[in-house]
PDB file of C-alpha atoms in Angstrom:
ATOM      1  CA  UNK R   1      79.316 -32.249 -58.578  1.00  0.00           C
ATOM      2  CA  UNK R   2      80.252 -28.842 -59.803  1.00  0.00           C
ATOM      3  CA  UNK R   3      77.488 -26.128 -59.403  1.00  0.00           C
ATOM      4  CA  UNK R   4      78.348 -25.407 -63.152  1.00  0.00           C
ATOM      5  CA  UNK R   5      77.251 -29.222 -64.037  1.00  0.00           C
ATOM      6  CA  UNK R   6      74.167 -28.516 -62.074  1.00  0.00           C
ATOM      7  CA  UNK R   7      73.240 -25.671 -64.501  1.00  0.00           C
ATOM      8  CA  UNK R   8      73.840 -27.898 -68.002  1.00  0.00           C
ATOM      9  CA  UNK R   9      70.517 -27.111 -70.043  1.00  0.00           C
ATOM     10  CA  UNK R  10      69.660 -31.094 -70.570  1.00  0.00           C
ATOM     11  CA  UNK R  11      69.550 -31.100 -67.033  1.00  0.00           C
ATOM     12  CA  UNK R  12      67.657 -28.022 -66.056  1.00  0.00           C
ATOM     13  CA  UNK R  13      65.486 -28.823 -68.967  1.00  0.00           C
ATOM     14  CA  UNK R  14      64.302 -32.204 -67.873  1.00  0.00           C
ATOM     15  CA  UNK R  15      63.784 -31.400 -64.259  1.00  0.00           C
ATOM     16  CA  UNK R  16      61.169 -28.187 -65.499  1.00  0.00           C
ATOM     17  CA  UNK R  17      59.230 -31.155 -67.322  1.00  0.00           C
ATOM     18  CA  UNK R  18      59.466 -33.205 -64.326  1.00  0.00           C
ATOM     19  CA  UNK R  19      57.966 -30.506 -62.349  1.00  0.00           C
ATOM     20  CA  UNK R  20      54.963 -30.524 -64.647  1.00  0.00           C
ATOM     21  CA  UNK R  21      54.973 -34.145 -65.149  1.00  0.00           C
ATOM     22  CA  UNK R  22      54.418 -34.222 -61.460  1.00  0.00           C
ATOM     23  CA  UNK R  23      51.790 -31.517 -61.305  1.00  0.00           C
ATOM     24  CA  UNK R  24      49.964 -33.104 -64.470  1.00  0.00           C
ATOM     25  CA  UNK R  25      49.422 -36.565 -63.003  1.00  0.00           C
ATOM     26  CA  UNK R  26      48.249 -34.850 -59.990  1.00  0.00           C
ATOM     27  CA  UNK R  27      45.624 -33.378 -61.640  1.00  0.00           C
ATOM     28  CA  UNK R  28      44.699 -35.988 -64.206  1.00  0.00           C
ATOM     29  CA  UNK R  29      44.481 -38.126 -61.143  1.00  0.00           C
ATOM     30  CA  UNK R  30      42.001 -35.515 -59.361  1.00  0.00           C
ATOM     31  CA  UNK R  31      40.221 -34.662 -62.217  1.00  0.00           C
ATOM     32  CA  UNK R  32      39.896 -39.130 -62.833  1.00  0.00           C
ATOM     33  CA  UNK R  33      38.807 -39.337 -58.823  1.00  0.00           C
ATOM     34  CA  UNK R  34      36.276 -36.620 -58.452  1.00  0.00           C
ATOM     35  CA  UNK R  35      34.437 -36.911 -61.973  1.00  0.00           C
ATOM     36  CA  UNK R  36      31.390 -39.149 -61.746  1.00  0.00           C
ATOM     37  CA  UNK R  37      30.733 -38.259 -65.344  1.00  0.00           C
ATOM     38  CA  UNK R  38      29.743 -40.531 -68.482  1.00  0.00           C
ATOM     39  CA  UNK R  39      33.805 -39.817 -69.386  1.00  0.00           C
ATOM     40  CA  UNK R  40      35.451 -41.271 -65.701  1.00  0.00           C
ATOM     41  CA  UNK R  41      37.322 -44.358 -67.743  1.00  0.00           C
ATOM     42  CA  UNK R  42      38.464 -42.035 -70.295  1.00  0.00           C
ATOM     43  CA  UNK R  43      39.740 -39.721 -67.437  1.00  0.00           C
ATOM     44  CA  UNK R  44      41.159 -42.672 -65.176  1.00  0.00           C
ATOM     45  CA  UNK R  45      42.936 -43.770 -68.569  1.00  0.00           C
ATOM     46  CA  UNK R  46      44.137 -40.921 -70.082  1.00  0.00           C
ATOM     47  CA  UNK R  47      45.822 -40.385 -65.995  1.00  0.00           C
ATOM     48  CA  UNK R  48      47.305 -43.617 -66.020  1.00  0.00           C
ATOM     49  CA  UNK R  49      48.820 -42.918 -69.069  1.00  0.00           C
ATOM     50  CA  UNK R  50      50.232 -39.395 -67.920  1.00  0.00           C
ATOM     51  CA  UNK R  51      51.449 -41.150 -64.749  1.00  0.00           C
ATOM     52  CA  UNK R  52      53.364 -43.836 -67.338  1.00  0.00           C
ATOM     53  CA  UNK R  53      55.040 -40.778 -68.878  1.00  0.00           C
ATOM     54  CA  UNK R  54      56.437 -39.184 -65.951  1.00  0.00           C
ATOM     55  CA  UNK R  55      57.643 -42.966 -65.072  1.00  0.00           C
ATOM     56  CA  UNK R  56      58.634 -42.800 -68.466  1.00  0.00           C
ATOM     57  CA  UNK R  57      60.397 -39.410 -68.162  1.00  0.00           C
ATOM     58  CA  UNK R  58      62.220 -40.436 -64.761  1.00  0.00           C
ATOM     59  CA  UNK R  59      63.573 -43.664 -66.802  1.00  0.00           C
ATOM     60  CA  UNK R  60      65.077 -41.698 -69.455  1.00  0.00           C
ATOM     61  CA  UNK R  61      66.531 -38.566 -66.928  1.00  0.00           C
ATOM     62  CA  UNK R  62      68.256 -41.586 -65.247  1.00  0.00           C
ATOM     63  CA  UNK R  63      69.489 -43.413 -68.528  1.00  0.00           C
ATOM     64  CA  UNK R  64      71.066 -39.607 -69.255  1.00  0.00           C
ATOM     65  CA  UNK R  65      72.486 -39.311 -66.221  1.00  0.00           C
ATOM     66  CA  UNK R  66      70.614 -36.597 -64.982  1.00  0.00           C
ATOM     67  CA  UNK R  67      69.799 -36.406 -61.367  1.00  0.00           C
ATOM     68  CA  UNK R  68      65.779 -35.965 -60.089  1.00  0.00           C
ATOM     69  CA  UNK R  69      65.978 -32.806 -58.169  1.00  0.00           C
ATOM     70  CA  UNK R  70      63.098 -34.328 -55.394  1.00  0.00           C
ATOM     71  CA  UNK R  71      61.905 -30.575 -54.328  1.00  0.00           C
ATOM     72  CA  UNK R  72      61.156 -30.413 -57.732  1.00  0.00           C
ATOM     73  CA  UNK R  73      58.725 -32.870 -57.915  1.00  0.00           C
ATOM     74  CA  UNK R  74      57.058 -31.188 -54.544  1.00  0.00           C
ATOM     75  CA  UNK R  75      56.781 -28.223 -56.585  1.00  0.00           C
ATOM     76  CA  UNK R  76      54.817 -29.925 -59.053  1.00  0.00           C
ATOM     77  CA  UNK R  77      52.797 -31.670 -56.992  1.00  0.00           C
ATOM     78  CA  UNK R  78      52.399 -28.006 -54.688  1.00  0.00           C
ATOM     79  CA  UNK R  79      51.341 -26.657 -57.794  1.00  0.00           C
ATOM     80  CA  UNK R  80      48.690 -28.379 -58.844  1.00  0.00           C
ATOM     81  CA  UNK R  81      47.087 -28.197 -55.093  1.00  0.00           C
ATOM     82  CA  UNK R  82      47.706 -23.750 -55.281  1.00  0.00           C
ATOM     83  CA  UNK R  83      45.592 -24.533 -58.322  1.00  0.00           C
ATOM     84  CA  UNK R  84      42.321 -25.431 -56.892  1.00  0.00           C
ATOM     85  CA  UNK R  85      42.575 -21.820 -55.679  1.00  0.00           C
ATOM     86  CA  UNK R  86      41.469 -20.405 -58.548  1.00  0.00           C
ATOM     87  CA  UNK R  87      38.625 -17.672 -58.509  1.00  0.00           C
ATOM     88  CA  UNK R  88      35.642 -19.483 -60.382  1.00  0.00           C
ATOM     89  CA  UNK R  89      32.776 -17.679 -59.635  1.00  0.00           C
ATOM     90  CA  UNK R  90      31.699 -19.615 -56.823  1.00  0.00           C
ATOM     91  CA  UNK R  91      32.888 -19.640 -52.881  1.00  0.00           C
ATOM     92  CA  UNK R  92      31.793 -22.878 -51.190  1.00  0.00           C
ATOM     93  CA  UNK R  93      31.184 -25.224 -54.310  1.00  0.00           C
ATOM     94  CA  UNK R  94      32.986 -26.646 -57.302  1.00  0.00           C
ATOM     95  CA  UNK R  95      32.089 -23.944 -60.368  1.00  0.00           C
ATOM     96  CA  UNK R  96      31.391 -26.456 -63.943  1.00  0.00           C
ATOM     97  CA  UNK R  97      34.026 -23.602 -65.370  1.00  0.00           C
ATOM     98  CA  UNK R  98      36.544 -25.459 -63.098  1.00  0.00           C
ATOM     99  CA  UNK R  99      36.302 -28.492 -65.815  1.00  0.00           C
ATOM    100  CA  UNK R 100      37.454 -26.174 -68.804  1.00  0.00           C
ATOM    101  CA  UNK R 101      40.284 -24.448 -66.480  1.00  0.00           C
ATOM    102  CA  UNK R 102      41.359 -28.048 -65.447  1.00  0.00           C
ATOM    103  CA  UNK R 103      40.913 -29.100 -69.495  1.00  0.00           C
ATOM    104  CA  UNK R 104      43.201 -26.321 -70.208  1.00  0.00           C
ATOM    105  CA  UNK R 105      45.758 -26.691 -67.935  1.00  0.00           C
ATOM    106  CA  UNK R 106      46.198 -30.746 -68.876  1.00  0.00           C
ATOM    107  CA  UNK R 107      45.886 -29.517 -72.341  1.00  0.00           C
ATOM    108  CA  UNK R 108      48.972 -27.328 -72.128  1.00  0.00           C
ATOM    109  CA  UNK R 109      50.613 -29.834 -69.844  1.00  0.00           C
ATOM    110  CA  UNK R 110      50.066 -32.455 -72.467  1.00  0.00           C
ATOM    111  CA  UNK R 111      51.184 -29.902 -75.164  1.00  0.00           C
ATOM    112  CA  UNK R 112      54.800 -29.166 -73.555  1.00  0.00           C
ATOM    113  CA  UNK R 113      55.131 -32.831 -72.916  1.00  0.00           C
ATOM    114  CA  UNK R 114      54.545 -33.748 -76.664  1.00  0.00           C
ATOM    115  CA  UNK R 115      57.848 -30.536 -77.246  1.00  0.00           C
ATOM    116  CA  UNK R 116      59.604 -32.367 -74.761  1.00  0.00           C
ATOM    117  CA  UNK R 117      59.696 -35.645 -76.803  1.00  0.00           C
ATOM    118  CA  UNK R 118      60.366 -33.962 -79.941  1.00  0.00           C
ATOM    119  CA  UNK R 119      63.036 -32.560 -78.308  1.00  0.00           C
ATOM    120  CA  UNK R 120      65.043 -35.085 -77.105  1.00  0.00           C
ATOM    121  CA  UNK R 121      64.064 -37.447 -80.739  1.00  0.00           C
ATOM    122  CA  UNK R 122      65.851 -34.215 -81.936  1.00  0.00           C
ATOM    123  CA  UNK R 123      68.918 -35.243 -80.048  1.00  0.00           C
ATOM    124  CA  UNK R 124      68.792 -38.655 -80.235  1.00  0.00           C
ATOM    125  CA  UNK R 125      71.044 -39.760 -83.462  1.00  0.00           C
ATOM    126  CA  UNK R 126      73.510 -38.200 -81.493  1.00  0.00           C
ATOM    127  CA  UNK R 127      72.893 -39.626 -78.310  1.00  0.00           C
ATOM    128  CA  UNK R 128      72.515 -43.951 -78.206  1.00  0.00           C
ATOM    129  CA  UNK R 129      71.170 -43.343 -74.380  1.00  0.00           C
ATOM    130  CA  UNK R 130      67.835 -42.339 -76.258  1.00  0.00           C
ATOM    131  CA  UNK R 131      65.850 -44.515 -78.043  1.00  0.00           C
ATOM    132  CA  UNK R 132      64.272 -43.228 -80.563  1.00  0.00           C
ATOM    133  CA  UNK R 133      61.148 -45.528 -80.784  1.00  0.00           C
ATOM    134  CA  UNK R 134      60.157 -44.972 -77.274  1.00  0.00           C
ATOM    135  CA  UNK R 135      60.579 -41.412 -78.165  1.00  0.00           C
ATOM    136  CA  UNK R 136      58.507 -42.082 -81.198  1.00  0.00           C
ATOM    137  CA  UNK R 137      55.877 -43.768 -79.195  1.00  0.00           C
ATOM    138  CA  UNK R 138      55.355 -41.266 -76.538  1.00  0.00           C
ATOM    139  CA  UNK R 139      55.344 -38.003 -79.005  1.00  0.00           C
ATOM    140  CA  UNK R 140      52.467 -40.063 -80.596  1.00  0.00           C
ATOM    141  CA  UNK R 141      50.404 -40.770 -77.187  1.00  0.00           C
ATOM    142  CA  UNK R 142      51.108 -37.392 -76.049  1.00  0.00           C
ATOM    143  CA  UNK R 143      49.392 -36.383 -79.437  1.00  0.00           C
ATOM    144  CA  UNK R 144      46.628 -38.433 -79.189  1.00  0.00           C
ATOM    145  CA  UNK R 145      46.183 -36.943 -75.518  1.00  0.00           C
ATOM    146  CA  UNK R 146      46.096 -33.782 -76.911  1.00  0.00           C
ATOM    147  CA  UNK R 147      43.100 -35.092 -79.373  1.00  0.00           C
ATOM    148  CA  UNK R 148      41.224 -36.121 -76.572  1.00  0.00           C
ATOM    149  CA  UNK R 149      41.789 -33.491 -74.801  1.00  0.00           C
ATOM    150  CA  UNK R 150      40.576 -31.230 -77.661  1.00  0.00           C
ATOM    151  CA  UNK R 151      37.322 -32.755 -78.489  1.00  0.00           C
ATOM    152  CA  UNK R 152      36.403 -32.948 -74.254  1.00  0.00           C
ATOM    153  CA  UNK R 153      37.198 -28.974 -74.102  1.00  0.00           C
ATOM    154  CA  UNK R 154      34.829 -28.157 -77.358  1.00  0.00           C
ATOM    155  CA  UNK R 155      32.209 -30.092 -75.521  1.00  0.00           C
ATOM    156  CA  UNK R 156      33.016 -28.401 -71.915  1.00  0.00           C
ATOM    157  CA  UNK R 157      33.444 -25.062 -73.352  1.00  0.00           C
ATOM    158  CA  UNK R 158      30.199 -25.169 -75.539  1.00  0.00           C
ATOM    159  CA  UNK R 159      28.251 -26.163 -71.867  1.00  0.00           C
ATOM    160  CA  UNK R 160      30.070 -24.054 -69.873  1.00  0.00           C
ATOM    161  CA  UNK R 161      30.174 -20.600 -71.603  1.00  0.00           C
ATOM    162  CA  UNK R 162      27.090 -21.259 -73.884  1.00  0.00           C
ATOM    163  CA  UNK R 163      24.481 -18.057 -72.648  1.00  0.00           C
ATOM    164  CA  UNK R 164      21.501 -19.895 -70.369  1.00  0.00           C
ATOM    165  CA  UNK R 165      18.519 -18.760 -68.918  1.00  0.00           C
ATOM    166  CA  UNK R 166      18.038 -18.955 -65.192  1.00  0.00           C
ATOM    167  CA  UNK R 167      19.520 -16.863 -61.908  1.00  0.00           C
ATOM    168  CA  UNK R 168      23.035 -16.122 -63.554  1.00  0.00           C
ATOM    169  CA  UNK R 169      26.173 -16.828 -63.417  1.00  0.00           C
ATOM    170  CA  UNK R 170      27.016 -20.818 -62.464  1.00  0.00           C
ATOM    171  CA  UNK R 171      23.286 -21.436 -62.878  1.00  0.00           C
ATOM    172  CA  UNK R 172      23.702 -25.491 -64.675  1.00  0.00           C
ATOM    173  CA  UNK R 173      25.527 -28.714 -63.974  1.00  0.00           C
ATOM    174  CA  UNK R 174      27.685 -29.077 -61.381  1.00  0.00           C
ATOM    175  CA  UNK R 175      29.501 -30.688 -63.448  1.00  0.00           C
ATOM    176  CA  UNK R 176      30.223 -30.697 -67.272  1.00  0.00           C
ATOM    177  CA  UNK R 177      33.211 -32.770 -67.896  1.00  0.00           C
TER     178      UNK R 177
END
């Protein structure tokens, strides 16, 4: 295989999306394992269902032809673990404004996966590899995602950022979601 066939944009283009798919379901799958919270079906659901759509994703890169590059799907996965790094205003303990930062990145995850469906239905009269109701059908979960994912960060954000009384900063639930 010619380094120039390594470099065609379909290609390229679906292995960035696998990269998030990877890093995604990692999360969604944190987030569904470490939330005792009145929403832990909704979160082991709406994970399951990201986890279908990389599947789902990895079906369709092989119908096209397009080879998985595996370090890629490390770098997802590494991702999502350099993530937990974040600064949160706590040291030692899980801050509740780790639940909107998590929200948002599955939101935007969710997002670019709902552009990546549209974008290959774009291609897809010209391409019978595709099928356009699967397409169909996964632009309209990854939209309903999105929904969900919506109404969960209004609630988070309203408990998270909402001024309190108390000792300060990360005074409230440890957990929100």
């Amino acid at each position: 295989m010619s380094p120039q066939h390594l470099a065609e944009p379909l290609h390229v283009y679906l292995n960035d999306h696998l990269t998030g798919a990877f890093g995604g379901a990692a999360l969604a799958d944190r987030m569904a394992r470490t939330h005792p919270s009145r929403r832990a079906d909704d979160l082991r659901r709406l994970a399951r269902d990201i986890e279908q759509d990389r599947d789902a994703l990895v079906r369709i890169m092989t119908r096209l032809g397009v080879p998985v590059r595996r370090y890629r799907t490390w770098l997802g996965l590494a991702g999502e673990r350099l993530g937990r790094l974040k600064p949160n205003g706590t040291v030692l303990q899980r801050s509740p404004l780790s639940d909107l930062i998590e929200l948002e990145a599955l939101r935007t995850g969710v997002e670019g996966k709902a552009a990546l469906w549209r974008a290959l239905r774009a291609i897809a009269d010209s391409d019978e590899r595709l099928d356009r109701v699967e397409l169909d059908r996964l632009a309209e979960r990854a939209a309903e995602q999105a929904r969900t994912l919506n109404g969960w960060h209004d609630a988070v954000s309203a408990a998270v950022l909402a001024p309190r009384p108390g000792p300060g900063p990360g005074a409230g639930p440890d957990t929100v979601l």
